[in-house]
GROMACS .gro file of C-alpha atoms in nm:
model
  318
    1MET     CA    1   1.551  -2.424   2.343
    2LEU     CA    2   1.490  -2.622   2.027
    3PHE     CA    3   1.703  -2.573   1.716
    4LEU     CA    4   1.536  -2.654   1.384
    5ASN     CA    5   1.744  -2.647   1.067
    6GLN     CA    6   1.628  -2.669   0.705
    7THR     CA    7   1.621  -3.050   0.713
    8ALA     CA    8   1.399  -3.065   1.021
    9ILE     CA    9   1.163  -2.798   0.888
   10GLY     CA   10   1.144  -2.981   0.555
   11LYS     CA   11   0.997  -3.285   0.734
   12ILE     CA   12   0.682  -3.091   0.824
   13ASP     CA   13   0.391  -3.179   0.595
   14GLN     CA   14   0.288  -2.914   0.342
   15GLY     CA   15  -0.072  -2.937   0.460
   16VAL     CA   16   0.036  -2.828   0.809
   17ILE     CA   17   0.220  -2.525   0.669
   18GLN     CA   18  -0.067  -2.417   0.444
   19LYS     CA   19  -0.316  -2.459   0.730
   20ALA     CA   20  -0.094  -2.232   0.941
   21VAL     CA   21  -0.096  -1.966   0.666
   22LYS     CA   22  -0.475  -1.989   0.653
   23LYS     CA   23  -0.481  -1.940   1.031
   24ALA     CA   24  -0.280  -1.620   0.984
   25TYR     CA   25  -0.547  -1.484   0.750
   26GLN     CA   26  -0.813  -1.581   1.006
   27LEU     CA   27  -0.624  -1.382   1.269
   28VAL     CA   28  -0.622  -1.087   1.028
   29LEU     CA   29  -1.001  -1.101   1.019
   30SER     CA   30  -1.035  -1.138   1.398
   31GLN     CA   31  -0.761  -0.882   1.474
   32LYS     CA   32  -0.621  -1.111   1.744
   33TYR     CA   33  -0.257  -1.026   1.690
   34ASN     CA   34  -0.005  -0.745   1.729
   35MET     CA   35   0.219  -0.688   1.428
   36PRO     CA   36   0.438  -0.375   1.428
   37ASP     CA   37   0.550  -0.239   1.093
   38ARG     CA   38   0.848  -0.436   0.973
   39MET     CA   39   1.181  -0.258   0.953
   40HIS     CA   40   1.348  -0.228   0.612
   41VAL     CA   41   1.718  -0.143   0.602
   42VAL     CA   42   1.847  -0.096   0.246
   43ASP     CA   43   2.216  -0.110   0.162
   44HIS     CA   44   2.264  -0.062  -0.213
   45ASP     CA   45   2.079  -0.358  -0.373
   46ASN     CA   46   2.067  -0.553  -0.047
   47THR     CA   47   1.793  -0.548   0.215
   48LEU     CA   48   1.773  -0.638   0.583
   49LEU     CA   49   1.425  -0.708   0.721
   50LEU     CA   50   1.326  -0.724   1.089
   51MET     CA   51   0.979  -0.873   1.136
   52PRO     CA   52   0.824  -0.910   1.486
   53CYS     CA   53   0.472  -1.034   1.565
   54PHE     CA   54   0.268  -1.133   1.873
   55SER     CA   55  -0.030  -1.366   1.922
   56GLU     CA   56  -0.198  -1.489   2.241
   57LYS     CA   57   0.040  -1.782   2.299
   58PHE     CA   58   0.357  -1.698   2.107
   59PHE     CA   59   0.564  -1.416   1.970
   60ALA     CA   60   0.826  -1.437   1.699
   61THR     CA   61   1.095  -1.225   1.542
   62LYS     CA   62   1.251  -1.299   1.206
   63LEU     CA   63   1.570  -1.137   1.082
   64VAL     CA   64   1.610  -1.180   0.706
   65SER     CA   65   1.876  -1.065   0.462
   66VAL     CA   66   1.800  -1.046   0.089
   67PHE     CA   67   2.114  -1.024  -0.126
   68PRO     CA   68   2.003  -1.069  -0.491
   69GLU     CA   69   2.358  -1.100  -0.627
   70ALA     CA   70   2.442  -1.390  -0.394
   71ARG     CA   71   2.313  -1.637  -0.653
   72GLN     CA   72   2.602  -1.540  -0.882
   73HIS     CA   73   2.832  -1.686  -0.617
   74GLY     CA   74   2.632  -2.005  -0.578
   75GLN     CA   75   2.464  -1.887  -0.257
   76PRO     CA   76   2.094  -1.838  -0.180
   77ALA     CA   77   1.962  -1.484  -0.209
   78VAL     CA   78   1.765  -1.510   0.116
   79ASN     CA   79   1.909  -1.596   0.458
   80GLY     CA   80   1.766  -1.549   0.802
   81VAL     CA   81   1.699  -1.653   1.158
   82MET     CA   82   1.363  -1.702   1.328
   83VAL     CA   83   1.323  -1.691   1.707
   84LEU     CA   84   0.996  -1.820   1.857
   85SER     CA   85   0.914  -1.733   2.219
   86ASP     CA   86   0.642  -1.793   2.476
   87ASN     CA   87   0.412  -1.491   2.502
   88VAL     CA   88   0.331  -1.558   2.869
   89SER     CA   89   0.681  -1.593   3.015
   90GLY     CA   90   0.887  -1.439   2.736
   91GLN     CA   91   1.104  -1.751   2.731
   92PRO     CA   92   1.271  -1.831   2.397
   93LEU     CA   93   1.140  -2.166   2.275
   94ALA     CA   94   1.306  -2.224   1.941
   95ILE     CA   95   1.554  -2.087   1.694
   96MET     CA   96   1.491  -2.184   1.333
   97ASP     CA   97   1.641  -2.149   0.988
   98GLY     CA   98   1.469  -1.828   0.882
   99ALA     CA   99   1.522  -1.889   0.510
  100ALA     CA  100   1.356  -2.231   0.537
  101ILE     CA  101   1.058  -2.085   0.724
  102THR     CA  102   1.036  -1.805   0.466
  103ALA     CA  103   1.045  -2.048   0.174
  104GLN     CA  104   0.779  -2.273   0.327
  105ARG     CA  105   0.539  -2.002   0.433
  106THR     CA  106   0.582  -1.806   0.108
  107GLY     CA  107   0.523  -2.123  -0.089
  108ALA     CA  108   0.209  -2.185   0.114
  109VAL     CA  109   0.090  -1.827   0.057
  110GLY     CA  110   0.121  -1.884  -0.316
  111GLY     CA  111  -0.034  -2.228  -0.282
  112LEU     CA  112  -0.336  -2.095  -0.096
  113GLY     CA  113  -0.365  -1.827  -0.365
  114VAL     CA  114  -0.373  -2.100  -0.629
  115LYS     CA  115  -0.631  -2.295  -0.429
  116LEU     CA  116  -0.873  -2.004  -0.387
  117LEU     CA  117  -0.811  -1.807  -0.709
  118THR     CA  118  -0.797  -2.075  -0.979
  119ALA     CA  119  -1.032  -2.338  -1.116
  120ASP     CA  120  -0.975  -2.698  -1.010
  121SER     CA  121  -0.945  -2.791  -1.376
  122ILE     CA  122  -0.634  -2.589  -1.469
  123GLN     CA  123  -0.367  -2.802  -1.633
  124THR     CA  124  -0.091  -2.556  -1.726
  125ALA     CA  125   0.118  -2.329  -1.507
  126GLY     CA  126   0.436  -2.126  -1.522
  127ILE     CA  127   0.689  -2.014  -1.264
  128MET     CA  128   0.937  -1.735  -1.328
  129GLY     CA  129   1.241  -1.757  -1.103
  130ALA     CA  130   1.420  -2.085  -1.033
  131GLY     CA  131   1.567  -1.999  -0.695
  132VAL     CA  132   1.465  -2.124  -0.351
  133GLN     CA  133   1.139  -1.930  -0.361
  134GLY     CA  134   1.052  -2.052  -0.711
  135LEU     CA  135   1.105  -2.413  -0.608
  136SER     CA  136   0.883  -2.370  -0.303
  137GLN     CA  137   0.613  -2.208  -0.517
  138ALA     CA  138   0.624  -2.507  -0.752
  139ARG     CA  139   0.589  -2.756  -0.469
  140TYR     CA  140   0.284  -2.581  -0.323
  141LEU     CA  141   0.133  -2.525  -0.668
  142LEU     CA  142   0.154  -2.899  -0.734
  143PHE     CA  143   0.022  -2.970  -0.385
  144ASN     CA  144  -0.296  -2.779  -0.471
  145ARG     CA  145  -0.355  -2.850  -0.841
  146ASN     CA  146  -0.313  -3.146  -1.078
  147ILE     CA  147  -0.095  -2.966  -1.331
  148LYS     CA  148  -0.014  -3.149  -1.654
  149THR     CA  149   0.250  -2.911  -1.796
  150LEU     CA  150   0.471  -2.682  -1.589
  151TYR     CA  151   0.682  -2.410  -1.754
  152ILE     CA  152   0.989  -2.280  -1.573
  153TYR     CA  153   1.177  -1.964  -1.672
  154ASP     CA  154   1.494  -1.819  -1.527
  155LEU     CA  155   1.763  -1.587  -1.662
  156SER     CA  156   1.993  -1.883  -1.606
  157ASN     CA  157   1.882  -2.182  -1.812
  158LYS     CA  158   2.108  -2.392  -1.592
  159ALA     CA  159   1.905  -2.286  -1.286
  160ALA     CA  160   1.578  -2.362  -1.466
  161MET     CA  161   1.699  -2.710  -1.562
  162GLY     CA  162   1.827  -2.769  -1.210
  163MET     CA  163   1.484  -2.686  -1.069
  164ILE     CA  164   1.316  -2.912  -1.324
  165ASN     CA  165   1.546  -3.202  -1.234
  166THR     CA  166   1.471  -3.153  -0.864
  167LEU     CA  167   1.096  -3.146  -0.924
  168LYS     CA  168   1.106  -3.454  -1.148
  169LYS     CA  169   1.226  -3.658  -0.850
  170GLU     CA  170   0.925  -3.546  -0.646
  171PHE     CA  171   0.655  -3.503  -0.912
  172ALA     CA  172   0.726  -3.736  -1.202
  173ASP     CA  173   0.384  -3.750  -1.367
  174LEU     CA  174   0.386  -3.420  -1.555
  175GLU     CA  175   0.565  -3.250  -1.841
  176TYR     CA  176   0.828  -2.988  -1.763
  177VAL     CA  177   0.934  -2.718  -2.008
  178ALA     CA  178   1.229  -2.482  -1.963
  179ALA     CA  179   1.078  -2.174  -2.127
  180LYS     CA  180   1.309  -1.981  -2.355
  181THR     CA  181   1.136  -1.651  -2.279
  182PRO     CA  182   0.888  -1.522  -2.020
  183GLY     CA  183   0.649  -1.456  -2.308
  184GLN     CA  184   0.648  -1.825  -2.401
  185LEU     CA  185   0.567  -1.912  -2.041
  186VAL     CA  186   0.282  -1.660  -2.014
  187SER     CA  187   0.127  -1.762  -2.346
  188ASN     CA  188   0.113  -2.128  -2.247
  189SER     CA  189   0.016  -2.104  -1.879
  190LYS     CA  190  -0.319  -2.062  -1.706
  191VAL     CA  191  -0.160  -1.951  -1.379
  192ILE     CA  192   0.166  -1.755  -1.372
  193ILE     CA  193   0.371  -1.719  -1.054
  194ALA     CA  194   0.669  -1.483  -1.034
  195ALA     CA  195   0.929  -1.531  -0.762
  196THR     CA  196   1.205  -1.289  -0.858
  197THR     CA  197   1.359  -0.963  -0.739
  198SER     CA  198   1.341  -0.805  -1.086
  199LYS     CA  199   1.348  -0.426  -1.103
  200THR     CA  200   1.175  -0.421  -1.441
  201PRO     CA  201   0.871  -0.617  -1.562
  202LEU     CA  202   0.969  -0.965  -1.675
  203PHE     CA  203   0.775  -0.953  -2.002
  204GLU     CA  204   0.570  -0.738  -2.235
  205SER     CA  205   0.236  -0.874  -2.344
  206SER     CA  206  -0.091  -0.796  -2.515
  207PRO     CA  207  -0.422  -0.840  -2.332
  208ASP     CA  208  -0.491  -1.150  -2.544
  209ASN     CA  209  -0.217  -1.336  -2.355
  210ILE     CA  210  -0.338  -1.215  -2.017
  211LEU     CA  211  -0.717  -1.238  -2.009
  212GLY     CA  212  -0.867  -1.529  -1.817
  213LYS     CA  213  -0.547  -1.608  -1.629
  214THR     CA  214  -0.428  -1.583  -1.269
  215PHE     CA  215  -0.108  -1.389  -1.195
  216ILE     CA  216   0.065  -1.424  -0.859
  217SER     CA  217   0.356  -1.195  -0.773
  218ILE     CA  218   0.569  -1.325  -0.486
  219GLY     CA  219   0.915  -1.179  -0.527
  220SER     CA  220   0.890  -0.798  -0.542
  221PHE     CA  221   0.898  -0.647  -0.194
  222ARG     CA  222   1.043  -0.299  -0.259
  223PRO     CA  223   0.904  -0.003  -0.456
  224ASP     CA  224   1.188  -0.035  -0.708
  225MET     CA  225   1.097  -0.397  -0.787
  226GLN     CA  226   0.824  -0.492  -1.036
  227GLU     CA  227   0.764  -0.839  -1.179
  228PHE     CA  228   0.456  -0.788  -1.398
  229PRO     CA  229   0.386  -0.512  -1.654
  230HIS     CA  230   0.105  -0.263  -1.591
  231ILE     CA  231  -0.115  -0.435  -1.850
  232VAL     CA  232  -0.161  -0.732  -1.615
  233ILE     CA  233  -0.306  -0.537  -1.324
  234GLU     CA  234  -0.489  -0.303  -1.563
  235SER     CA  235  -0.662  -0.603  -1.722
  236ALA     CA  236  -0.745  -0.774  -1.392
  237ASP     CA  237  -1.107  -0.828  -1.292
  238ASP     CA  238  -0.994  -0.869  -0.930
  239ILE     CA  239  -0.683  -0.743  -0.748
  240PHE     CA  240  -0.586  -0.905  -0.417
  241VAL     CA  241  -0.303  -0.843  -0.169
  242ASP     CA  242  -0.202  -1.040   0.139
  243THR     CA  243  -0.159  -0.712   0.328
  244MET     CA  244  -0.236  -0.354   0.235
  245PHE     CA  245   0.131  -0.272   0.302
  246ALA     CA  246   0.185  -0.403  -0.051
  247ALA     CA  247   0.058  -0.070  -0.182
  248LYS     CA  248   0.370   0.093  -0.037
  249GLU     CA  249   0.623  -0.188  -0.036
  250SER     CA  250   0.600  -0.343  -0.382
  251GLY     CA  251   0.640  -0.178  -0.720
  252ASP     CA  252   0.384  -0.424  -0.860
  253ILE     CA  253   0.117  -0.229  -0.669
  254ALA     CA  254   0.286   0.105  -0.592
  255ASN     CA  255   0.379   0.185  -0.953
  256PRO     CA  256   0.033   0.121  -1.106
  257LEU     CA  257  -0.115   0.333  -0.826
  258LYS     CA  258   0.134   0.613  -0.892
  259ASP     CA  259   0.065   0.600  -1.265
  260ASN     CA  260  -0.314   0.601  -1.211
  261VAL     CA  261  -0.347   0.263  -1.381
  262ILE     CA  262  -0.552   0.144  -1.082
  263GLN     CA  263  -0.712   0.309  -0.780
  264LYS     CA  264  -0.657   0.200  -0.420
  265GLY     CA  265  -1.027   0.123  -0.384
  266GLU     CA  266  -0.991  -0.158  -0.637
  267ILE     CA  267  -0.751  -0.351  -0.412
  268LYS     CA  268  -0.898  -0.622  -0.189
  269GLU     CA  269  -0.744  -0.809   0.104
  270PHE     CA  270  -0.702  -1.180   0.034
  271ALA     CA  271  -0.824  -1.267   0.385
  272GLY     CA  272  -1.173  -1.158   0.279
  273LEU     CA  273  -1.195  -1.468   0.057
  274LEU     CA  274  -1.193  -1.707   0.352
  275GLY     CA  275  -1.528  -1.874   0.408
  276LYS     CA  276  -1.653  -1.774   0.064
  277ASN     CA  277  -1.695  -1.997  -0.239
  278GLU     CA  278  -1.617  -1.748  -0.512
  279ILE     CA  279  -1.545  -1.900  -0.852
  280PHE     CA  280  -1.274  -1.726  -1.055
  281GLU     CA  281  -1.288  -1.939  -1.370
  282ASN     CA  282  -1.233  -1.739  -1.691
  283ARG     CA  283  -1.156  -1.422  -1.494
  284THR     CA  284  -0.830  -1.231  -1.489
  285ILE     CA  285  -0.689  -1.228  -1.137
  286PHE     CA  286  -0.389  -1.050  -0.988
  287PHE     CA  287  -0.259  -1.144  -0.642
  288LYS     CA  288   0.036  -0.967  -0.484
  289SER     CA  289   0.206  -1.104  -0.175
  290VAL     CA  290   0.475  -0.914   0.012
  291GLY     CA  291   0.450  -1.140   0.315
  292MET     CA  292   0.398  -1.042   0.675
  293ALA     CA  293   0.535  -1.141   1.013
  294LEU     CA  294   0.202  -1.297   1.106
  295PHE     CA  295   0.265  -1.572   0.848
  296ASP     CA  296   0.602  -1.641   1.006
  297LEU     CA  297   0.450  -1.655   1.354
  298THR     CA  298   0.171  -1.899   1.272
  299VAL     CA  299   0.397  -2.121   1.061
  300ALA     CA  300   0.681  -2.118   1.316
  301SER     CA  301   0.445  -2.203   1.603
  302ALA     CA  302   0.289  -2.489   1.402
  303VAL     CA  303   0.634  -2.620   1.307
  304TYR     CA  304   0.753  -2.596   1.668
  305GLN     CA  305   0.454  -2.780   1.812
  306LEU     CA  306   0.477  -3.062   1.558
  307ALA     CA  307   0.855  -3.084   1.597
  308MET     CA  308   0.811  -3.130   1.972
  309GLU     CA  309   0.557  -3.408   1.911
  310LYS     CA  310   0.778  -3.585   1.655
  311LYS     CA  311   1.101  -3.516   1.842
  312LEU     CA  312   1.256  -3.329   1.550
  313GLY     CA  313   1.547  -3.089   1.583
  314GLN     CA  314   1.814  -3.050   1.847
  315LYS     CA  315   1.774  -2.937   2.208
  316LEU     CA  316   2.011  -2.655   2.307
  317ASP     CA  317   2.105  -2.518   2.647
  318PHE     CA  318   2.032  -2.146   2.652
   0.00000   0.00000   0.00000
């Protein structure tokens, strides 16, 4: 069995990860996978997720804990373990840092959203949430678009500045702004990505600040979590989700549905964009991702295969 920690996973090229996410969407269209409903176990504000999935060659199970208050103790909010196995023999092949896989594949989901839902010419962007997920979103955003000014907002200005300092070492040729308020970020950004576990919308806004922009919600994965106010989805020309489970799992979709702000028929699956050349310039777009085990499976299998080729990780006796 191969053990892959965060360092080993971080050596895999972003293009490989994003291609694996695209493959997951292709499997959605072909229906060549078996993905049981993921198990949610809620304990107060904390959540345990169990996410299995099967394809022709591999199957994977990810166990993830989401403890939002962990950041107050200097710890990441998301931890987890990923086990990849052979779907012919059932033999375990690899155990991986589940948080690292989650950060990479979630970043790539957001990155692919940016690639397909925004104009090539966008120069400003904003990210709300300066944790592990926010940093990954920034890296994949900058992988896909030549951003000139990037706004970062977090409840902790120290966290926002820490993220900016990290990004400056990797992407030096752009301006970084630690936004004082979410409103400042939204007003000055053409694409806005939220990677938080907020239980209330992060900002209030008028349609003038929303129209013609792309909004991507990454963080909310429970009905009691909502990152964007209703006015965003109400103003959207197009509403996309990575999986229709988002209508039940995330308050960013479930609450507008409950309040009759939108109808379920208005929601489209993101996978339907593959192979099309739709242009979303000057349109208001909302994309909600809650993630799915199929992303983890395709990313983990791609990481495993490349790690074997490059001799990354550590072999373990099992």
